[in-house]
Coordinates of C-alpha atoms in Angstrom, one line a residue:
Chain C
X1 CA 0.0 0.0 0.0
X2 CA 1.4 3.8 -1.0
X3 CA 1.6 6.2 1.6
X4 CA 1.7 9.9 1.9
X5 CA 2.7 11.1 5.5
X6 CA 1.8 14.3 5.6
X7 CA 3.4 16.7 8.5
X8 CA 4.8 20.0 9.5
X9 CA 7.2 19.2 11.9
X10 CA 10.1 17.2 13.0
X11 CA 8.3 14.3 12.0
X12 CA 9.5 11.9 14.7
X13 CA 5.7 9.8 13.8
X14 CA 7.1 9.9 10.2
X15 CA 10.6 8.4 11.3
X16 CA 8.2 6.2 12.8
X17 CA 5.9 4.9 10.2
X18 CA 9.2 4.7 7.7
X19 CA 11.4 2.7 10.1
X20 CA 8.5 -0.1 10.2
X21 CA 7.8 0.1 6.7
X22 CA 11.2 -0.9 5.8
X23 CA 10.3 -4.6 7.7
X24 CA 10.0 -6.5 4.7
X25 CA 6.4 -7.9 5.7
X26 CA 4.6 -5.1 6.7
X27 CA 2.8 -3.9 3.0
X28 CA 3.0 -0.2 3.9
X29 CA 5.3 1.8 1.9
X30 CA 6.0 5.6 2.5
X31 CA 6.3 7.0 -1.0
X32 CA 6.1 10.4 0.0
X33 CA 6.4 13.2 2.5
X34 CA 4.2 16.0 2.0
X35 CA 4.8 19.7 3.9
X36 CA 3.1 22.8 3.9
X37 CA 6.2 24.0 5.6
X38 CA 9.1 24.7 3.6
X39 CA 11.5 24.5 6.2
X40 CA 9.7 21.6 8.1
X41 CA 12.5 19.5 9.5
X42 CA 10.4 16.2 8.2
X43 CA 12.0 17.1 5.1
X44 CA 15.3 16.4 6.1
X45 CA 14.5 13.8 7.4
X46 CA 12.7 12.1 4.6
X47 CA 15.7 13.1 2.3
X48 CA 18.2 11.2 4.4
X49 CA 15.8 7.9 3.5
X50 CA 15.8 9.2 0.2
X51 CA 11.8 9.2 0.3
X52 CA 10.6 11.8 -2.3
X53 CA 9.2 14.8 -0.5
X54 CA 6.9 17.2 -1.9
X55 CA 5.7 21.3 -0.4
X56 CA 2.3 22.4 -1.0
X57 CA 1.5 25.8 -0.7
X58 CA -2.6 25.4 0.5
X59 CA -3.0 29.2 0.1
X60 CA -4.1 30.7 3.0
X61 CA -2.3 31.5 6.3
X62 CA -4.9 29.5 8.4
X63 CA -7.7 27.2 8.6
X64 CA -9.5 26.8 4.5
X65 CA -7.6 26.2 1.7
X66 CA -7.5 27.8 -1.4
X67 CA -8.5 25.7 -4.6
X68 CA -5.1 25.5 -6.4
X69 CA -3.9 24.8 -2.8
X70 CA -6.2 21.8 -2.4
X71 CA -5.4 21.2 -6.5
X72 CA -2.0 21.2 -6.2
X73 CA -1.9 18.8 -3.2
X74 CA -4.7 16.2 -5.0
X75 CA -2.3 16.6 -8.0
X76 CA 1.0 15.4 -5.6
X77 CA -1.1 12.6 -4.2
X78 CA -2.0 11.3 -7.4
X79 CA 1.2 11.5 -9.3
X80 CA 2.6 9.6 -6.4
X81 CA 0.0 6.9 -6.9
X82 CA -1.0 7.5 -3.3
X83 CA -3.1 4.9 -1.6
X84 CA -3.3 5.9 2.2
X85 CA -2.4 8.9 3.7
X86 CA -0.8 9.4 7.6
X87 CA -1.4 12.8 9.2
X88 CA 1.7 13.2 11.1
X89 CA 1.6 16.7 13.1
X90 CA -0.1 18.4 9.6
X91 CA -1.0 21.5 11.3
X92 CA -4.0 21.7 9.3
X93 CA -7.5 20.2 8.7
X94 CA -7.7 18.6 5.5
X95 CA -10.3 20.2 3.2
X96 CA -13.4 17.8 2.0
X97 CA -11.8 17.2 -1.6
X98 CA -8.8 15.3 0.1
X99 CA -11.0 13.0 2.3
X100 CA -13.3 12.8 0.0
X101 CA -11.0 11.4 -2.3
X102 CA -9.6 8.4 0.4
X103 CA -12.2 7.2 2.3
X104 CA -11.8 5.0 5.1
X105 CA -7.6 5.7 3.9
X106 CA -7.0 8.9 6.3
X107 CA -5.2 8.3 9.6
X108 CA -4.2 10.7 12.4
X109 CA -2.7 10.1 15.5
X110 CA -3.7 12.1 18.5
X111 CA -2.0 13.0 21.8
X112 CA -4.9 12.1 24.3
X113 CA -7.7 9.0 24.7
X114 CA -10.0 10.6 22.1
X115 CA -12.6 11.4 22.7
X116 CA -10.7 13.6 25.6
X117 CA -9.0 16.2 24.9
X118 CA -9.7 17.1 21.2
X119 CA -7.6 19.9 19.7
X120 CA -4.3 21.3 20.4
X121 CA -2.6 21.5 23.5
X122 CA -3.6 17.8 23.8
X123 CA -1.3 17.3 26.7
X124 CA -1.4 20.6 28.8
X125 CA -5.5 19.9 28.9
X126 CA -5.1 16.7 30.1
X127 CA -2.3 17.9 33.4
X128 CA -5.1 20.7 33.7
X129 CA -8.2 17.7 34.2
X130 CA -5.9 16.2 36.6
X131 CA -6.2 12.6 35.3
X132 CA -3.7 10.1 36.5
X133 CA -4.0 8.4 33.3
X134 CA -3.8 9.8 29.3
X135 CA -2.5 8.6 26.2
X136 CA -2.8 8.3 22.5
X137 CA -5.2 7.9 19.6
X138 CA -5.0 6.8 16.1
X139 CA -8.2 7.0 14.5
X140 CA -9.7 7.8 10.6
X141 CA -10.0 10.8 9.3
X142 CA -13.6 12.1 8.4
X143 CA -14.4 16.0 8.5
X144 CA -14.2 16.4 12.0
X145 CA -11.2 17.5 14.3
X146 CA -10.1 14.9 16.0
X147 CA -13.0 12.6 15.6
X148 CA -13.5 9.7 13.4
X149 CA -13.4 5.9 14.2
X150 CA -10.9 4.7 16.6
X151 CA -8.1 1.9 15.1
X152 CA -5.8 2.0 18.2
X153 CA -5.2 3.6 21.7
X154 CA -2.4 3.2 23.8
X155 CA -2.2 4.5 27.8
X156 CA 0.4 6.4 30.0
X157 CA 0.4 7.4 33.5
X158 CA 0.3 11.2 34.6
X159 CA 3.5 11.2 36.6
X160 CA 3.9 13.6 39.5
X161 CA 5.9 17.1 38.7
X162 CA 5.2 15.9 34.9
X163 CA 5.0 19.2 32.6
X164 CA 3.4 19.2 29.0
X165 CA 7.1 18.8 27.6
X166 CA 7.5 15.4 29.9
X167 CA 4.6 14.2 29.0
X168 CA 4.6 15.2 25.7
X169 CA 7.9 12.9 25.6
X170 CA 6.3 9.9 27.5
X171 CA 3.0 10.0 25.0
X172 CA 5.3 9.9 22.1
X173 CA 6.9 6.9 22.6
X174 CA 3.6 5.2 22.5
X175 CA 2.4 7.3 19.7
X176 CA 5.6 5.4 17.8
X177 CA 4.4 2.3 18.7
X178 CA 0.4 2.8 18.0
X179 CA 1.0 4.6 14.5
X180 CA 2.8 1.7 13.2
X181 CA 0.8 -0.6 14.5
X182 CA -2.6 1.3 13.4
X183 CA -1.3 1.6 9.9
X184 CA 0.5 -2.1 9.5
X185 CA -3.4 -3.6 10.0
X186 CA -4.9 -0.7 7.1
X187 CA -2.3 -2.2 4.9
X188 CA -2.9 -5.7 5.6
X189 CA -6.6 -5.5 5.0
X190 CA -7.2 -6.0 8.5
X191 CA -9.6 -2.9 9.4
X192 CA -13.4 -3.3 9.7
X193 CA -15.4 0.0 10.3
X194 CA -18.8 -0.1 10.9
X195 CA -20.6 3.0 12.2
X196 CA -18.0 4.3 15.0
X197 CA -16.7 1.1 15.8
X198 CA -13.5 -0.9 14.2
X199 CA -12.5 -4.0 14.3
X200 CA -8.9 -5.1 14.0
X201 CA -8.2 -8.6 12.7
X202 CA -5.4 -10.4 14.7
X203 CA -1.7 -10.7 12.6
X204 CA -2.0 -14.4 10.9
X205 CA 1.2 -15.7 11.8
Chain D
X1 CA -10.1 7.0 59.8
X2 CA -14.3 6.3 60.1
X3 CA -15.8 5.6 56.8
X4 CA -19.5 5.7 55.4
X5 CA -20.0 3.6 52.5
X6 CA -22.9 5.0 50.7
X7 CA -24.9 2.7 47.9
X8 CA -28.2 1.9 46.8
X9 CA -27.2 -1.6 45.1
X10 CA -25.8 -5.4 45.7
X11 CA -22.8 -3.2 47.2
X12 CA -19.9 -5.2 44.7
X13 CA -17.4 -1.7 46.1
X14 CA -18.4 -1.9 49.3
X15 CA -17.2 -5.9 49.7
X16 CA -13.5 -4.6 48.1
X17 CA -13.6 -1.8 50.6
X18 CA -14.6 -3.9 53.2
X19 CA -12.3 -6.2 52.5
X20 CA -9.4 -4.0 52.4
X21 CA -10.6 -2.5 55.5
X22 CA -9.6 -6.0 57.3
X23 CA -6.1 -4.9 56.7
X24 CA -4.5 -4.5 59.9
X25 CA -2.1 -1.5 58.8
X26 CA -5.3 -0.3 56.6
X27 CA -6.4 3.1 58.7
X28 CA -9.5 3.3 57.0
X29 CA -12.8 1.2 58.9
X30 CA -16.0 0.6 57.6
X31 CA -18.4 1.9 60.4
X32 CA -21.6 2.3 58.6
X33 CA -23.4 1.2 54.9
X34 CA -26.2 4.0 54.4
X35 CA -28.5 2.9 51.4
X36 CA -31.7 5.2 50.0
X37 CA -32.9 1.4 49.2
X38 CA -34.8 -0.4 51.9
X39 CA -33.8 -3.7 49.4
X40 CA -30.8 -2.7 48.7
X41 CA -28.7 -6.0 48.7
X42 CA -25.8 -4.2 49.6
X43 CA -27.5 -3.9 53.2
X44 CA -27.7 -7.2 53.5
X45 CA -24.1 -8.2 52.5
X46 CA -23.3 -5.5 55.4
X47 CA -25.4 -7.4 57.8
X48 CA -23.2 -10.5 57.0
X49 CA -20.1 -8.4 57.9
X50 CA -21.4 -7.2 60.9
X51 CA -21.4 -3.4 59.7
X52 CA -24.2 -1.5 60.8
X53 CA -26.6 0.1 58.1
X54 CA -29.2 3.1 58.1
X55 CA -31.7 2.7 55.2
X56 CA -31.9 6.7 55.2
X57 CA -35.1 8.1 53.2
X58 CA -34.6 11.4 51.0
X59 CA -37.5 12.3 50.6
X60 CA -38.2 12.8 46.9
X61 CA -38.4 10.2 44.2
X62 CA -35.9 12.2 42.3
X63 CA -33.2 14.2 42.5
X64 CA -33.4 17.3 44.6
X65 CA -33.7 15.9 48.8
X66 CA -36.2 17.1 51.2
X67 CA -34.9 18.8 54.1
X68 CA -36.0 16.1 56.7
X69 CA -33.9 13.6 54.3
X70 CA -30.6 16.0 54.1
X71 CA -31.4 16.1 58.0
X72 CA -31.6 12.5 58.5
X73 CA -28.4 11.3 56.6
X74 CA -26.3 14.1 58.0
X75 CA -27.5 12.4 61.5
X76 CA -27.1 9.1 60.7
X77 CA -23.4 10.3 59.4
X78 CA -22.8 11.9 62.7
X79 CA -24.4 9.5 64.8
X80 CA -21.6 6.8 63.3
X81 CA -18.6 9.8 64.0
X82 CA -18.2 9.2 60.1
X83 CA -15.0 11.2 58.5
X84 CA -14.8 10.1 55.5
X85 CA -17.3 8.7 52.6
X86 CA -17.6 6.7 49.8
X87 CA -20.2 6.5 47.2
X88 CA -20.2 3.4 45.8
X89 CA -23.5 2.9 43.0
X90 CA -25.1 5.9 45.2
X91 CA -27.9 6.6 42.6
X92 CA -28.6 10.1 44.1
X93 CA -26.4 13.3 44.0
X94 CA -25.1 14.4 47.1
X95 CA -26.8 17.7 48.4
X96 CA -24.6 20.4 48.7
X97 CA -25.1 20.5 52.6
X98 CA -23.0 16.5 53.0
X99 CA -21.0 17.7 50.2
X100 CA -20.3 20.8 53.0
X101 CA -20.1 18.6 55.3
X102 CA -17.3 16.6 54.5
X103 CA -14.8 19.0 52.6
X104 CA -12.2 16.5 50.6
X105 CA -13.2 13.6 52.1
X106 CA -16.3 12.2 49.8
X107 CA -15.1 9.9 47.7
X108 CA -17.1 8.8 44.4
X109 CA -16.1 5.7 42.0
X110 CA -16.8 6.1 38.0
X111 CA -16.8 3.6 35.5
X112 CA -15.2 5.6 33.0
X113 CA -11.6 7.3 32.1
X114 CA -13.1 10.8 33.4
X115 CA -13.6 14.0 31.7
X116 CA -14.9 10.6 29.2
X117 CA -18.4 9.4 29.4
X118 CA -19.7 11.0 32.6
X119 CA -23.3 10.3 34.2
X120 CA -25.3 7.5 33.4
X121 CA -24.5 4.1 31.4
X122 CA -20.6 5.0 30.8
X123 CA -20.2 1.7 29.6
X124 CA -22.4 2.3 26.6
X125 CA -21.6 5.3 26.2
X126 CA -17.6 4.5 25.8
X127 CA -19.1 1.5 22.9
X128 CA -20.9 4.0 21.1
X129 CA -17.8 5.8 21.2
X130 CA -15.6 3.2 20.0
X131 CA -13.2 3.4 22.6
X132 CA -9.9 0.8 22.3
X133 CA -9.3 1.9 26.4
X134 CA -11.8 2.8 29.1
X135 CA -11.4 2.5 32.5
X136 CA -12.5 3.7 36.0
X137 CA -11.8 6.6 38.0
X138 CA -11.9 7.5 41.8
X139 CA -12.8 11.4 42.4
X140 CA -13.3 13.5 45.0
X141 CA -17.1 14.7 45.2
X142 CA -17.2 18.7 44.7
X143 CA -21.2 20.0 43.5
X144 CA -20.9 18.5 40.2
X145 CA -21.9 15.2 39.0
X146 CA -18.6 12.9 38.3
X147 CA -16.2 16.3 38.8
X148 CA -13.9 16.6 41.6
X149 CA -10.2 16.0 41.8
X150 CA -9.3 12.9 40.5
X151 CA -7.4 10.2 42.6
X152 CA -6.9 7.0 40.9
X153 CA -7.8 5.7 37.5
X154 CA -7.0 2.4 36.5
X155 CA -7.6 1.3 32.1
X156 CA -8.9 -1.6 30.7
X157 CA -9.4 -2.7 26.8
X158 CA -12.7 -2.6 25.2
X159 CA -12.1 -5.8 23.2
X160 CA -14.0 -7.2 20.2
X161 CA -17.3 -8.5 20.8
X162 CA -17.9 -6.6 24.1
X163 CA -21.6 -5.9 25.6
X164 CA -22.1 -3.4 27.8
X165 CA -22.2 -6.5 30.3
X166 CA -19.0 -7.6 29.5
X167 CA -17.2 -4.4 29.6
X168 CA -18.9 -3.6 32.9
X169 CA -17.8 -7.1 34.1
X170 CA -13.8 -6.0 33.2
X171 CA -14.3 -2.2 34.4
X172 CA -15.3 -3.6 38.1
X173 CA -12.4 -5.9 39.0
X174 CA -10.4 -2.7 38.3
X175 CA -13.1 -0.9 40.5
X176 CA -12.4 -3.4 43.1
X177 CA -8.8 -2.1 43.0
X178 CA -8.7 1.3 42.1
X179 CA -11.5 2.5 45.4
X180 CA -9.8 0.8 47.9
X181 CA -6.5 2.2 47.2
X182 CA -7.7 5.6 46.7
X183 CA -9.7 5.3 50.3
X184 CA -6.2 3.9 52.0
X185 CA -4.3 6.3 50.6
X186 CA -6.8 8.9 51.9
X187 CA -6.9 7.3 54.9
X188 CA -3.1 7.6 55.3
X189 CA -3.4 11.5 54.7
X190 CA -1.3 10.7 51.6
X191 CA -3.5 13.0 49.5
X192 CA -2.8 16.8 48.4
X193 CA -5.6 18.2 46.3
X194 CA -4.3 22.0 44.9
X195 CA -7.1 23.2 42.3
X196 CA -8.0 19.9 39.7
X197 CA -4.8 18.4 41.0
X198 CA -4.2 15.3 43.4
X199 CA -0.5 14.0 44.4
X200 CA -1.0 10.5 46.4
X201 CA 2.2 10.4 48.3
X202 CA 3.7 7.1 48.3
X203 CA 2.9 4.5 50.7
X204 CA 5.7 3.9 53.6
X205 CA 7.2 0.5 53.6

């Protein structure tokens, strides 16, 4: 299966997905890294794997796109022969054309136990709640934020003294571990959605 | 440390904080079951024990207490030197004169990872959600219904196939962990609330 991770950032999710995609068993393969940040850091990452990268200018400063922005990335998904797309810190909501175009094929992974703590700041809400327990989230895209059906969740404790940085860090080593995991089953064929509910089949081994 | 167990059920929380209770080095006793239920089977397990009960009525079918009912449960509470409480399947919120009463020291068990799926049926309401982790929580009782500091919260999987039943089933062994640590704990003065925040201090060994 051809993926697009699509991110902003560092891209440590991307390192991630691309580390378990080299397993020679696991269908997934990262074809491409797409940025609406020039100087995303992702990039330079990506290029070190020599995985083709591509930056889409979507238009706008914030929130809707523009349509050459949402043209111009359809265009880059398509001449990458895209199949799947991972939303790996994007920093924006994808416009309807996109999701439209992969259903059930969108997945983003979340710094809480959706359906807590939608949003940003995932991890500073959750210290401010006070729960002793948080986590991660990788779920479908549909046109939501942060909603869509749930393929994988993974738990950490709220330490004492934690801030959003420690945390942050703690969350992320399971989000490395759920990603991979989440996206290893859409490529095997093993994801059942019905309504909001999905059904992973077990690894034949 | 004198402990009310509040419930209006067969009183599964009360056995596991009854049981704990035993505990020689446990500071926390069990001096009274209060029930709203007459039939209550919790009130009967308590008889088995040998732990008083007051069947307590408030006064109203629903909801808001009648003043002779807030009367006769802060009697029965003082009459038993209670200092601490627990709600355990309490199908009544508090009124805010017992909530007064007992400042930091009610203690109310959820069957949910709270903020998620507060108030009634949080098993369902976590299913509908399609959840991968749910879990219980122990709170402190403030005026709201399942907010308050949170103590304890212990996870659980939602796996495939799961009724409400059999998610229930799963959530209350963890219950039957998470309350009576939280109570001992309490019990121990190991707690600090400061705003939304809890730090349990670690138990001395």
């Amino acid at each position: 299966m051809r993926v697009a991770v699509m991110a902003s950032g560092r891209g440590s999710n991307f390192d991630a997905l691309h580390r378990s995609s080299l397993d020679p068993v696991n269908p997934a393969e990262i074809v491409v890294v797409v940025s609406d940040q020039p100087g995303a850091p992702v990039l330079e990452k990506a290029r070190r794997f020599t995985v083709p990268v591509e930056v889409i200018d979507p238009g706008t400063r914030r929130g809707a796109w523009s349509q050459a922005g949402v043209g111009a990335a359809l265009d880059a998904l398509r001449r990458h022969r895209v199949e799947a797309i991972c939303l790996a810190g994007f920093m924006r909501v994808l416009p309807s054309e996109i999701v439209g175009a992969f259903p059930n094929a969108i997945l983003n992974i979340h710094p809480s136990l959706l359906p807590a703590f939608p949003g940003l700041r995932a991890q500073r809400q959750a210290l401010r709640a006070g729960v002793k327990v948080t986590g991660c989230t990788v779920h479908l895209v549909d046109e939501g934020v942060d909603t869509g059906p749930i393929l994988v969740q993974r738990t950490v404790p709220v330490e004492p003294g934690d801030t959003e940085d420690t945390l942050a860090n703690r969350i992320l080593e399971q989000e490395h571990r759920a990603y991979p995991e989440a996206l290893r089953a859409l490529a095997e064929g093993r994801v059942t959605v019905e309504g909001t509910s999905v059904t992973l089949a077990p690894t034949l081994t």
